[in-house]
PDB file of N, CA and C and ligand atoms in Angstrom:
ATOM      1  N   MET A   1     139.750 160.673-114.502  1.00  0.00           N
ATOM      2  CA  MET A   1     139.153 159.459-114.689  1.00  0.00           C
ATOM      3  C   MET A   1     137.506 159.821-114.912  1.00  0.00           C
ATOM      4  N   SER A   2     136.947 159.039-115.754  1.00  0.00           N
ATOM      5  CA  SER A   2     135.616 159.300-116.057  1.00  0.00           C
ATOM      6  C   SER A   2     134.646 158.759-115.002  1.00  0.00           C
ATOM      7  N   ASP A   3     133.373 159.172-114.898  1.00  0.00           N
ATOM      8  CA  ASP A   3     132.409 158.628-113.835  1.00  0.00           C
ATOM      9  C   ASP A   3     131.929 157.381-114.507  1.00  0.00           C
ATOM     10  N   TRP A   4     131.399 156.657-113.428  1.00  0.00           N
ATOM     11  CA  TRP A   4     130.746 155.380-113.747  1.00  0.00           C
ATOM     12  C   TRP A   4     129.389 155.706-114.551  1.00  0.00           C
ATOM     13  N   VAL A   5     129.102 155.042-115.550  1.00  0.00           N
ATOM     14  CA  VAL A   5     127.653 155.143-116.135  1.00  0.00           C
ATOM     15  C   VAL A   5     127.251 153.860-116.333  1.00  0.00           C
ATOM     16  N   ALA A   6     125.803 153.739-115.890  1.00  0.00           N
ATOM     17  CA  ALA A   6     124.939 152.531-116.187  1.00  0.00           C
ATOM     18  C   ALA A   6     124.806 152.307-117.553  1.00  0.00           C
ATOM     19  N   VAL A   7     125.012 151.152-118.063  1.00  0.00           N
ATOM     20  CA  VAL A   7     124.805 151.055-119.509  1.00  0.00           C
ATOM     21  C   VAL A   7     123.933 149.759-119.934  1.00  0.00           C
ATOM     22  N   ALA A   8     123.631 148.864-119.073  1.00  0.00           N
ATOM     23  CA  ALA A   8     122.826 147.721-119.245  1.00  0.00           C
ATOM     24  C   ALA A   8     122.665 146.835-118.016  1.00  0.00           C
ATOM     25  N   ARG A   9     121.799 146.060-118.118  1.00  0.00           N
ATOM     26  CA  ARG A   9     121.664 145.125-117.037  1.00  0.00           C
ATOM     27  C   ARG A   9     122.444 143.768-117.522  1.00  0.00           C
ATOM     28  N   THR A  10     122.907 142.991-116.496  1.00  0.00           N
ATOM     29  CA  THR A  10     123.729 141.802-116.839  1.00  0.00           C
ATOM     30  C   THR A  10     122.849 140.923-117.855  1.00  0.00           C
ATOM     31  N   SER A  11     121.610 140.697-117.396  1.00  0.00           N
ATOM     32  CA  SER A  11     120.689 139.837-118.270  1.00  0.00           C
ATOM     33  C   SER A  11     120.426 140.322-119.709  1.00  0.00           C
ATOM     34  N   ASP A  12     120.932 141.459-120.092  1.00  0.00           N
ATOM     35  CA  ASP A  12     120.765 141.979-121.419  1.00  0.00           C
ATOM     36  C   ASP A  12     121.790 141.538-122.290  1.00  0.00           C
ATOM     37  N   ILE A  13     122.939 141.011-121.786  1.00  0.00           N
ATOM     38  CA  ILE A  13     124.089 140.496-122.428  1.00  0.00           C
ATOM     39  C   ILE A  13     124.516 139.164-122.180  1.00  0.00           C
ATOM     40  N   PRO A  14     123.866 138.136-122.517  1.00  0.00           N
ATOM     41  CA  PRO A  14     124.082 136.807-122.126  1.00  0.00           C
ATOM     42  C   PRO A  14     125.526 136.222-122.401  1.00  0.00           C
ATOM     43  N   PRO A  15     126.045 135.349-121.685  1.00  0.00           N
ATOM     44  CA  PRO A  15     127.346 134.681-121.995  1.00  0.00           C
ATOM     45  C   PRO A  15     127.643 134.429-123.531  1.00  0.00           C
ATOM     46  N   GLY A  16     128.690 134.941-124.083  1.00  0.00           N
ATOM     47  CA  GLY A  16     128.913 134.655-125.490  1.00  0.00           C
ATOM     48  C   GLY A  16     128.482 135.677-126.321  1.00  0.00           C
ATOM     49  N   CYS A  17     127.934 136.467-125.653  1.00  0.00           N
ATOM     50  CA  CYS A  17     127.192 137.800-126.644  1.00  0.00           C
ATOM     51  C   CYS A  17     128.094 139.181-126.265  1.00  0.00           C
ATOM     52  N   ALA A  18     127.705 140.087-127.246  1.00  0.00           N
ATOM     53  CA  ALA A  18     128.237 141.223-127.165  1.00  0.00           C
ATOM     54  C   ALA A  18     127.170 142.333-127.366  1.00  0.00           C
ATOM     55  N   ALA A  19     127.382 143.685-126.851  1.00  0.00           N
ATOM     56  CA  ALA A  19     126.525 144.730-127.129  1.00  0.00           C
ATOM     57  C   ALA A  19     127.348 145.935-127.279  1.00  0.00           C
ATOM     58  N   ARG A  20     126.667 146.938-128.146  1.00  0.00           N
ATOM     59  CA  ARG A  20     127.299 148.251-128.389  1.00  0.00           C
ATOM     60  C   ARG A  20     126.406 149.143-127.583  1.00  0.00           C
ATOM     61  N   VAL A  21     127.194 150.016-126.792  1.00  0.00           N
ATOM     62  CA  VAL A  21     126.418 151.101-126.325  1.00  0.00           C
ATOM     63  C   VAL A  21     127.360 152.459-126.465  1.00  0.00           C
ATOM     64  N   GLU A  22     126.775 153.487-126.054  1.00  0.00           N
ATOM     65  CA  GLU A  22     127.479 154.695-126.199  1.00  0.00           C
ATOM     66  C   GLU A  22     127.496 155.607-125.004  1.00  0.00           C
ATOM     67  N   ILE A  23     128.707 156.007-124.670  1.00  0.00           N
ATOM     68  CA  ILE A  23     128.877 156.837-123.409  1.00  0.00           C
ATOM     69  C   ILE A  23     129.451 158.142-123.892  1.00  0.00           C
ATOM     70  N   ASP A  24     128.826 159.216-123.571  1.00  0.00           N
ATOM     71  CA  ASP A  24     129.477 160.571-124.165  1.00  0.00           C
ATOM     72  C   ASP A  24     129.732 160.487-125.604  1.00  0.00           C
ATOM     73  N   GLU A  25     128.923 159.799-126.349  1.00  0.00           N
ATOM     74  CA  GLU A  25     129.106 159.747-127.820  1.00  0.00           C
ATOM     75  C   GLU A  25     130.276 158.973-128.198  1.00  0.00           C
ATOM     76  N   THR A  26     130.827 158.249-127.162  1.00  0.00           N
ATOM     77  CA  THR A  26     132.028 157.204-127.469  1.00  0.00           C
ATOM     78  C   THR A  26     131.128 155.715-127.592  1.00  0.00           C
ATOM     79  N   PRO A  27     131.440 155.090-128.698  1.00  0.00           N
ATOM     80  CA  PRO A  27     130.887 153.665-128.849  1.00  0.00           C
ATOM     81  C   PRO A  27     131.592 152.861-128.052  1.00  0.00           C
ATOM     82  N   VAL A  28     131.121 152.142-127.278  1.00  0.00           N
ATOM     83  CA  VAL A  28     131.792 151.020-126.470  1.00  0.00           C
ATOM     84  C   VAL A  28     131.250 149.745-126.531  1.00  0.00           C
ATOM     85  N   ALA A  29     131.929 148.664-126.716  1.00  0.00           N
ATOM     86  CA  ALA A  29     131.540 147.236-126.883  1.00  0.00           C
ATOM     87  C   ALA A  29     131.610 146.589-125.745  1.00  0.00           C
ATOM     88  N   ILE A  30     130.639 145.926-125.138  1.00  0.00           N
ATOM     89  CA  ILE A  30     130.517 145.068-123.883  1.00  0.00           C
ATOM     90  C   ILE A  30     130.587 143.700-124.398  1.00  0.00           C
ATOM     91  N   PHE A  31     131.417 142.840-123.833  1.00  0.00           N
ATOM     92  CA  PHE A  31     131.420 141.381-124.126  1.00  0.00           C
ATOM     93  C   PHE A  31     131.274 140.550-122.717  1.00  0.00           C
ATOM     94  N   ASN A  32     130.500 139.574-122.842  1.00  0.00           N
ATOM     95  CA  ASN A  32     130.360 138.640-121.706  1.00  0.00           C
ATOM     96  C   ASN A  32     130.968 137.161-122.115  1.00  0.00           C
ATOM     97  N   VAL A  33     131.979 137.070-121.424  1.00  0.00           N
ATOM     98  CA  VAL A  33     132.712 135.786-121.590  1.00  0.00           C
ATOM     99  C   VAL A  33     132.782 135.072-120.341  1.00  0.00           C
ATOM    100  N   GLY A  34     131.663 134.020-120.299  1.00  0.00           N
ATOM    101  CA  GLY A  34     131.464 133.063-119.251  1.00  0.00           C
ATOM    102  C   GLY A  34     131.111 133.880-118.072  1.00  0.00           C
ATOM    103  N   GLY A  35     130.392 134.915-118.123  1.00  0.00           N
ATOM    104  CA  GLY A  35     129.814 135.751-116.972  1.00  0.00           C
ATOM    105  C   GLY A  35     130.847 136.777-116.585  1.00  0.00           C
ATOM    106  N   THR A  36     131.988 136.907-117.176  1.00  0.00           N
ATOM    107  CA  THR A  36     132.943 137.971-116.890  1.00  0.00           C
ATOM    108  C   THR A  36     132.643 139.030-118.044  1.00  0.00           C
ATOM    109  N   PHE A  37     132.534 140.158-117.673  1.00  0.00           N
ATOM    110  CA  PHE A  37     132.242 141.295-118.696  1.00  0.00           C
ATOM    111  C   PHE A  37     133.432 142.163-118.889  1.00  0.00           C
ATOM    112  N   TYR A  38     133.664 142.524-120.284  1.00  0.00           N
ATOM    113  CA  TYR A  38     134.738 143.306-120.588  1.00  0.00           C
ATOM    114  C   TYR A  38     134.160 144.497-121.439  1.00  0.00           C
ATOM    115  N   ALA A  39     134.934 145.552-121.392  1.00  0.00           N
ATOM    116  CA  ALA A  39     134.333 146.908-122.142  1.00  0.00           C
ATOM    117  C   ALA A  39     135.646 147.474-122.895  1.00  0.00           C
ATOM    118  N   LEU A  40     135.533 147.559-124.077  1.00  0.00           N
ATOM    119  CA  LEU A  40     136.560 148.106-124.961  1.00  0.00           C
ATOM    120  C   LEU A  40     135.842 149.101-125.999  1.00  0.00           C
ATOM    121  N   ASP A  41     136.848 149.982-126.510  1.00  0.00           N
ATOM    122  CA  ASP A  41     136.378 150.852-127.604  1.00  0.00           C
ATOM    123  C   ASP A  41     135.747 150.012-128.593  1.00  0.00           C
ATOM    124  N   ASP A  42     134.523 150.278-129.207  1.00  0.00           N
ATOM    125  CA  ASP A  42     133.832 149.624-130.196  1.00  0.00           C
ATOM    126  C   ASP A  42     134.497 149.611-131.483  1.00  0.00           C
ATOM    127  N   THR A  43     135.136 150.886-131.726  1.00  0.00           N
ATOM    128  CA  THR A  43     135.641 151.116-133.168  1.00  0.00           C
ATOM    129  C   THR A  43     136.989 150.655-133.185  1.00  0.00           C
ATOM    130  N   CYS A  44     137.230 149.774-134.024  1.00  0.00           N
ATOM    131  CA  CYS A  44     138.481 149.041-134.323  1.00  0.00           C
ATOM    132  C   CYS A  44     139.545 150.168-134.546  1.00  0.00           C
ATOM    133  N   SER A  45     140.748 149.824-134.065  1.00  0.00           N
ATOM    134  CA  SER A  45     141.840 150.811-134.219  1.00  0.00           C
ATOM    135  C   SER A  45     142.506 150.902-135.642  1.00  0.00           C
ATOM    136  N   HIS A  46     141.994 149.998-136.564  1.00  0.00           N
ATOM    137  CA  HIS A  46     142.539 149.872-137.781  1.00  0.00           C
ATOM    138  C   HIS A  46     141.645 150.752-138.703  1.00  0.00           C
ATOM    139  N   ALA A  47     140.352 150.699-138.661  1.00  0.00           N
ATOM    140  CA  ALA A  47     139.367 151.436-139.630  1.00  0.00           C
ATOM    141  C   ALA A  47     138.026 151.399-138.827  1.00  0.00           C
ATOM    142  N   GLN A  48     136.981 152.023-139.744  1.00  0.00           N
ATOM    143  CA  GLN A  48     135.746 152.031-139.284  1.00  0.00           C
ATOM    144  C   GLN A  48     135.030 150.726-139.116  1.00  0.00           C
ATOM    145  N   ALA A  49     135.142 149.933-138.166  1.00  0.00           N
ATOM    146  CA  ALA A  49     134.418 148.821-137.916  1.00  0.00           C
ATOM    147  C   ALA A  49     134.050 148.651-136.546  1.00  0.00           C
ATOM    148  N   SER A  50     132.736 148.107-136.315  1.00  0.00           N
ATOM    149  CA  SER A  50     132.307 147.729-134.803  1.00  0.00           C
ATOM    150  C   SER A  50     132.729 146.508-134.259  1.00  0.00           C
ATOM    151  N   LEU A  51     133.612 146.451-133.357  1.00  0.00           N
ATOM    152  CA  LEU A  51     134.171 145.321-132.625  1.00  0.00           C
ATOM    153  C   LEU A  51     132.995 144.325-132.150  1.00  0.00           C
ATOM    154  N   SER A  52     131.998 145.114-131.721  1.00  0.00           N
ATOM    155  CA  SER A  52     130.886 144.230-131.210  1.00  0.00           C
ATOM    156  C   SER A  52     130.105 143.365-132.234  1.00  0.00           C
ATOM    157  N   ASP A  53     130.270 143.699-133.504  1.00  0.00           N
ATOM    158  CA  ASP A  53     129.834 142.753-134.588  1.00  0.00           C
ATOM    159  C   ASP A  53     130.721 141.600-135.023  1.00  0.00           C
ATOM    160  N   GLY A  54     132.051 141.503-134.304  1.00  0.00           N
ATOM    161  CA  GLY A  54     132.882 140.699-134.656  1.00  0.00           C
ATOM    162  C   GLY A  54     132.614 139.188-134.020  1.00  0.00           C
ATOM    163  N   ASP A  55     133.582 138.244-134.233  1.00  0.00           N
ATOM    164  CA  ASP A  55     133.399 137.136-133.777  1.00  0.00           C
ATOM    165  C   ASP A  55     134.186 136.853-132.334  1.00  0.00           C
ATOM    166  N   LEU A  56     133.477 136.378-131.325  1.00  0.00           N
ATOM    167  CA  LEU A  56     133.947 136.320-130.032  1.00  0.00           C
ATOM    168  C   LEU A  56     134.579 134.906-129.839  1.00  0.00           C
ATOM    169  N   ASP A  57     135.849 135.007-129.486  1.00  0.00           N
ATOM    170  CA  ASP A  57     136.593 133.678-129.334  1.00  0.00           C
ATOM    171  C   ASP A  57     136.499 133.471-127.747  1.00  0.00           C
ATOM    172  N   LEU A  58     135.758 132.693-127.124  1.00  0.00           N
ATOM    173  CA  LEU A  58     135.498 132.574-125.671  1.00  0.00           C
ATOM    174  C   LEU A  58     136.823 131.938-125.151  1.00  0.00           C
ATOM    175  N   ASP A  59     137.484 130.940-125.842  1.00  0.00           N
ATOM    176  CA  ASP A  59     138.490 130.309-125.095  1.00  0.00           C
ATOM    177  C   ASP A  59     139.599 131.150-125.119  1.00  0.00           C
ATOM    178  N   ARG A  60     139.861 132.051-125.978  1.00  0.00           N
ATOM    179  CA  ARG A  60     141.149 132.901-125.996  1.00  0.00           C
ATOM    180  C   ARG A  60     140.768 134.243-125.452  1.00  0.00           C
ATOM    181  N   CYS A  61     139.622 134.671-124.994  1.00  0.00           N
ATOM    182  CA  CYS A  61     139.081 135.998-124.674  1.00  0.00           C
ATOM    183  C   CYS A  61     139.665 137.042-125.766  1.00  0.00           C
ATOM    184  N   VAL A  62     139.140 136.761-126.991  1.00  0.00           N
ATOM    185  CA  VAL A  62     139.579 137.627-128.027  1.00  0.00           C
ATOM    186  C   VAL A  62     138.423 137.962-128.831  1.00  0.00           C
ATOM    187  N   ILE A  63     138.365 139.068-129.396  1.00  0.00           N
ATOM    188  CA  ILE A  63     137.329 139.552-130.549  1.00  0.00           C
ATOM    189  C   ILE A  63     138.077 139.655-131.779  1.00  0.00           C
ATOM    190  N   GLU A  64     137.342 139.100-132.806  1.00  0.00           N
ATOM    191  CA  GLU A  64     137.976 139.340-134.206  1.00  0.00           C
ATOM    192  C   GLU A  64     137.176 140.388-134.858  1.00  0.00           C
ATOM    193  N   CYS A  65     137.862 141.295-135.385  1.00  0.00           N
ATOM    194  CA  CYS A  65     137.193 142.425-136.139  1.00  0.00           C
ATOM    195  C   CYS A  65     136.435 141.833-137.379  1.00  0.00           C
ATOM    196  N   PRO A  66     135.258 142.277-137.517  1.00  0.00           N
ATOM    197  CA  PRO A  66     134.505 141.781-138.762  1.00  0.00           C
ATOM    198  C   PRO A  66     134.910 142.411-139.952  1.00  0.00           C
ATOM    199  N   LEU A  67     135.772 143.420-140.104  1.00  0.00           N
ATOM    200  CA  LEU A  67     136.049 144.044-141.374  1.00  0.00           C
ATOM    201  C   LEU A  67     137.246 143.306-142.125  1.00  0.00           C
ATOM    202  N   HIS A  68     138.411 143.254-141.316  1.00  0.00           N
ATOM    203  CA  HIS A  68     139.693 142.859-141.846  1.00  0.00           C
ATOM    204  C   HIS A  68     140.330 141.710-141.027  1.00  0.00           C
ATOM    205  N   GLY A  69     139.605 141.288-139.860  1.00  0.00           N
ATOM    206  CA  GLY A  69     139.913 140.053-139.168  1.00  0.00           C
ATOM    207  C   GLY A  69     141.137 140.132-138.227  1.00  0.00           C
ATOM    208  N   SER A  70     141.523 141.520-137.791  1.00  0.00           N
ATOM    209  CA  SER A  70     142.363 141.488-136.660  1.00  0.00           C
ATOM    210  C   SER A  70     141.694 141.192-135.531  1.00  0.00           C
ATOM    211  N   SER A  71     142.656 140.343-134.493  1.00  0.00           N
ATOM    212  CA  SER A  71     141.913 140.024-133.316  1.00  0.00           C
ATOM    213  C   SER A  71     142.617 140.757-132.220  1.00  0.00           C
ATOM    214  N   PHE A  72     141.885 141.128-131.249  1.00  0.00           N
ATOM    215  CA  PHE A  72     142.144 141.983-130.149  1.00  0.00           C
ATOM    216  C   PHE A  72     141.854 141.120-128.780  1.00  0.00           C
ATOM    217  N   ASP A  73     142.908 141.136-127.848  1.00  0.00           N
ATOM    218  CA  ASP A  73     142.625 140.645-126.593  1.00  0.00           C
ATOM    219  C   ASP A  73     141.754 141.388-125.617  1.00  0.00           C
ATOM    220  N   LEU A  74     140.692 140.833-125.262  1.00  0.00           N
ATOM    221  CA  LEU A  74     139.596 141.654-124.466  1.00  0.00           C
ATOM    222  C   LEU A  74     140.258 142.240-123.011  1.00  0.00           C
ATOM    223  N   ARG A  75     141.210 141.684-122.624  1.00  0.00           N
ATOM    224  CA  ARG A  75     141.668 142.108-121.307  1.00  0.00           C
ATOM    225  C   ARG A  75     142.731 143.116-121.333  1.00  0.00           C
ATOM    226  N   SER A  76     143.234 143.365-122.563  1.00  0.00           N
ATOM    227  CA  SER A  76     144.429 144.395-122.653  1.00  0.00           C
ATOM    228  C   SER A  76     144.080 145.456-123.831  1.00  0.00           C
ATOM    229  N   GLY A  77     143.373 145.029-124.689  1.00  0.00           N
ATOM    230  CA  GLY A  77     143.129 145.868-125.956  1.00  0.00           C
ATOM    231  C   GLY A  77     144.128 145.727-127.026  1.00  0.00           C
ATOM    232  N   ASP A  78     144.999 144.736-126.876  1.00  0.00           N
ATOM    233  CA  ASP A  78     146.207 144.605-127.748  1.00  0.00           C
ATOM    234  C   ASP A  78     145.848 144.008-128.972  1.00  0.00           C
ATOM    235  N   PRO A  79     146.303 144.388-130.227  1.00  0.00           N
ATOM    236  CA  PRO A  79     145.810 143.648-131.369  1.00  0.00           C
ATOM    237  C   PRO A  79     146.925 142.423-131.540  1.00  0.00           C
ATOM    238  N   LEU A  80     146.374 141.284-131.787  1.00  0.00           N
ATOM    239  CA  LEU A  80     147.035 140.038-131.753  1.00  0.00           C
ATOM    240  C   LEU A  80     147.579 139.757-133.260  1.00  0.00           C
ATOM    241  N   SER A  81     146.797 140.341-134.162  1.00  0.00           N
ATOM    242  CA  SER A  81     147.140 139.891-135.696  1.00  0.00           C
ATOM    243  C   SER A  81     146.763 141.184-136.576  1.00  0.00           C
ATOM    244  N   LEU A  82     147.654 141.181-137.594  1.00  0.00           N
ATOM    245  CA  LEU A  82     147.341 142.402-138.567  1.00  0.00           C
ATOM    246  C   LEU A  82     146.165 142.402-139.271  1.00  0.00           C
ATOM    247  N   PRO A  83     145.661 143.414-139.755  1.00  0.00           N
ATOM    248  CA  PRO A  83     146.398 144.722-140.097  1.00  0.00           C
ATOM    249  C   PRO A  83     146.416 145.530-139.005  1.00  0.00           C
ATOM    250  N   ALA A  84     145.590 145.415-137.958  1.00  0.00           N
ATOM    251  CA  ALA A  84     145.636 146.467-136.914  1.00  0.00           C
ATOM    252  C   ALA A  84     147.001 146.449-136.030  1.00  0.00           C
ATOM    253  N   VAL A  85     147.506 147.521-135.808  1.00  0.00           N
ATOM    254  CA  VAL A  85     148.752 147.470-135.013  1.00  0.00           C
ATOM    255  C   VAL A  85     148.727 148.294-133.744  1.00  0.00           C
ATOM    256  N   GLU A  86     147.629 149.088-133.632  1.00  0.00           N
ATOM    257  CA  GLU A  86     147.432 149.811-132.509  1.00  0.00           C
ATOM    258  C   GLU A  86     146.289 149.258-131.556  1.00  0.00           C
ATOM    259  N   PRO A  87     146.593 149.463-130.303  1.00  0.00           N
ATOM    260  CA  PRO A  87     145.400 148.815-129.317  1.00  0.00           C
ATOM    261  C   PRO A  87     144.275 149.596-129.254  1.00  0.00           C
ATOM    262  N   VAL A  88     143.130 149.071-128.806  1.00  0.00           N
ATOM    263  CA  VAL A  88     141.941 149.774-128.355  1.00  0.00           C
ATOM    264  C   VAL A  88     141.846 149.877-126.976  1.00  0.00           C
ATOM    265  N   ARG A  89     141.259 151.042-126.481  1.00  0.00           N
ATOM    266  CA  ARG A  89     141.169 151.273-125.015  1.00  0.00           C
ATOM    267  C   ARG A  89     140.143 150.186-124.287  1.00  0.00           C
ATOM    268  N   VAL A  90     140.794 149.831-123.313  1.00  0.00           N
ATOM    269  CA  VAL A  90     139.936 148.925-122.361  1.00  0.00           C
ATOM    270  C   VAL A  90     139.403 149.836-121.277  1.00  0.00           C
ATOM    271  N   HIS A  91     138.099 149.659-121.119  1.00  0.00           N
ATOM    272  CA  HIS A  91     137.378 150.555-119.969  1.00  0.00           C
ATOM    273  C   HIS A  91     137.066 149.722-118.845  1.00  0.00           C
ATOM    274  N   ARG A  92     136.909 150.306-117.623  1.00  0.00           N
ATOM    275  CA  ARG A  92     136.606 149.765-116.479  1.00  0.00           C
ATOM    276  C   ARG A  92     135.191 149.339-116.381  1.00  0.00           C
ATOM    277  N   ILE A  93     134.933 148.062-116.189  1.00  0.00           N
ATOM    278  CA  ILE A  93     133.383 147.574-115.996  1.00  0.00           C
ATOM    279  C   ILE A  93     133.192 146.997-114.689  1.00  0.00           C
ATOM    280  N   GLU A  94     131.949 147.134-114.205  1.00  0.00           N
ATOM    281  CA  GLU A  94     131.532 146.594-112.900  1.00  0.00           C
ATOM    282  C   GLU A  94     129.964 146.110-112.747  1.00  0.00           C
ATOM    283  N   THR A  95     129.771 145.328-112.135  1.00  0.00           N
ATOM    284  CA  THR A  95     128.366 144.841-111.883  1.00  0.00           C
ATOM    285  C   THR A  95     128.050 145.449-110.530  1.00  0.00           C
ATOM    286  N   THR A  96     126.904 146.065-110.423  1.00  0.00           N
ATOM    287  CA  THR A  96     126.344 146.436-109.102  1.00  0.00           C
ATOM    288  C   THR A  96     125.573 145.323-108.442  1.00  0.00           C
ATOM    289  N   ASP A  97     125.153 145.433-107.176  1.00  0.00           N
ATOM    290  CA  ASP A  97     124.472 144.303-106.392  1.00  0.00           C
ATOM    291  C   ASP A  97     123.196 143.862-107.167  1.00  0.00           C
ATOM    292  N   ASP A  98     122.714 144.882-107.770  1.00  0.00           N
ATOM    293  CA  ASP A  98     121.232 144.652-108.338  1.00  0.00           C
ATOM    294  C   ASP A  98     121.400 144.365-109.850  1.00  0.00           C
ATOM    295  N   GLY A  99     122.650 144.062-110.316  1.00  0.00           N
ATOM    296  CA  GLY A  99     122.671 143.345-111.696  1.00  0.00           C
ATOM    297  C   GLY A  99     122.819 144.531-112.876  1.00  0.00           C
ATOM    298  N   VAL A 100     123.191 145.596-112.432  1.00  0.00           N
ATOM    299  CA  VAL A 100     123.459 146.777-113.447  1.00  0.00           C
ATOM    300  C   VAL A 100     124.995 146.854-113.859  1.00  0.00           C
ATOM    301  N   LEU A 101     125.228 146.776-115.173  1.00  0.00           N
ATOM    302  CA  LEU A 101     126.661 147.045-115.585  1.00  0.00           C
ATOM    303  C   LEU A 101     126.892 148.438-115.707  1.00  0.00           C
ATOM    304  N   ARG A 102     127.999 148.829-115.109  1.00  0.00           N
ATOM    305  CA  ARG A 102     128.509 150.224-115.137  1.00  0.00           C
ATOM    306  C   ARG A 102     129.970 150.299-115.821  1.00  0.00           C
ATOM    307  N   VAL A 103     130.056 151.343-116.604  1.00  0.00           N
ATOM    308  CA  VAL A 103     131.547 151.558-117.298  1.00  0.00           C
ATOM    309  C   VAL A 103     131.994 152.898-116.846  1.00  0.00           C
ATOM    310  N   ALA A 104     133.225 152.984-116.622  1.00  0.00           N
ATOM    311  CA  ALA A 104     133.875 154.199-116.504  1.00  0.00           C
ATOM    312  C   ALA A 104     135.092 154.335-117.710  1.00  0.00           C
ATOM    313  N   LEU A 105     134.868 155.156-118.679  1.00  0.00           N
ATOM    314  CA  LEU A 105     135.533 155.329-119.854  1.00  0.00           C
ATOM    315  C   LEU A 105     137.002 155.489-119.322  1.00  0.00           C
ATOM    316  N   ALA A 106     137.990 154.833-119.896  1.00  0.00           N
ATOM    317  CA  ALA A 106     139.402 155.099-119.798  1.00  0.00           C
ATOM    318  C   ALA A 106     139.959 156.350-120.512  1.00  0.00           C
ATOM    319  N   ASP A 107     140.924 157.164-119.897  1.00  0.00           N
ATOM    320  CA  ASP A 107     141.450 158.222-120.539  1.00  0.00           C
ATOM    321  C   ASP A 107     142.161 157.904-121.768  1.00  0.00           C
ATOM    322  N   GLU A 108     143.011 156.869-121.749  1.00  0.00           N
ATOM    323  CA  GLU A 108     143.864 156.533-122.864  1.00  0.00           C
ATOM    324  C   GLU A 108     144.096 155.002-122.988  1.00  0.00           C
ATOM    325  N   VAL A 109     144.805 154.537-123.953  1.00  0.00           N
ATOM    326  CA  VAL A 109     145.058 153.077-124.130  1.00  0.00           C
ATOM    327  C   VAL A 109     145.734 152.562-123.017  1.00  0.00           C
ATOM    328  N   THR A 110     145.429 151.348-122.492  1.00  0.00           N
ATOM    329  CA  THR A 110     146.259 150.847-121.374  1.00  0.00           C
ATOM    330  C   THR A 110     147.272 149.804-121.876  1.00  0.00           C
ATOM    331  N   ALA A 111     147.009 149.225-123.111  1.00  0.00           N
ATOM    332  CA  ALA A 111     148.135 148.350-123.588  1.00  0.00           C
ATOM    333  C   ALA A 111     149.312 149.045-124.109  1.00  0.00           C
ATOM    334  N   GLN A 112     150.391 148.241-124.111  1.00  0.00           N
ATOM    335  CA  GLN A 112     151.787 148.926-124.683  1.00  0.00           C
ATOM    336  C   GLN A 112     151.986 148.673-126.107  1.00  0.00           C
TER     337      GLN A 112
HETATM  338  S1  LIG B 201     138.896 147.552-139.491  1.00  0.00           S
HETATM  339 FE1  LIG B 201     139.282 146.053-137.883  1.00  0.00          FE
HETATM  340  S2  LIG B 201     141.028 145.200-138.949  1.00  0.00           S
HETATM  341 FE2  LIG B 201     140.405 146.654-140.221  1.00  0.00          FE
END
């Protein structure tokens, strides 16, 4: 399991917004859904597209890939629509008492 890495302050990513960070050269997308933060691989599992540039569906907790439109569940990384068929990794994310977001990279995909 990877170590926790500070990536941003919570105030850097307002509700309904996303940000792209890099941890050990791995692009990670951070999403704020109503104050709950999610961290996923930023690179789509289908091709080279940045999920943090996609459309965030706050009601469904889903990100839509900006290139071909596959949707991914932010909680599981599962693809919900084609053309993507492979999940993206979901990483652990936490907020420290002083408002710093920390991410620990997952070793492998968590979705089935
Ligand atoms: S690159 Fe994301 S669906 Fe094709």
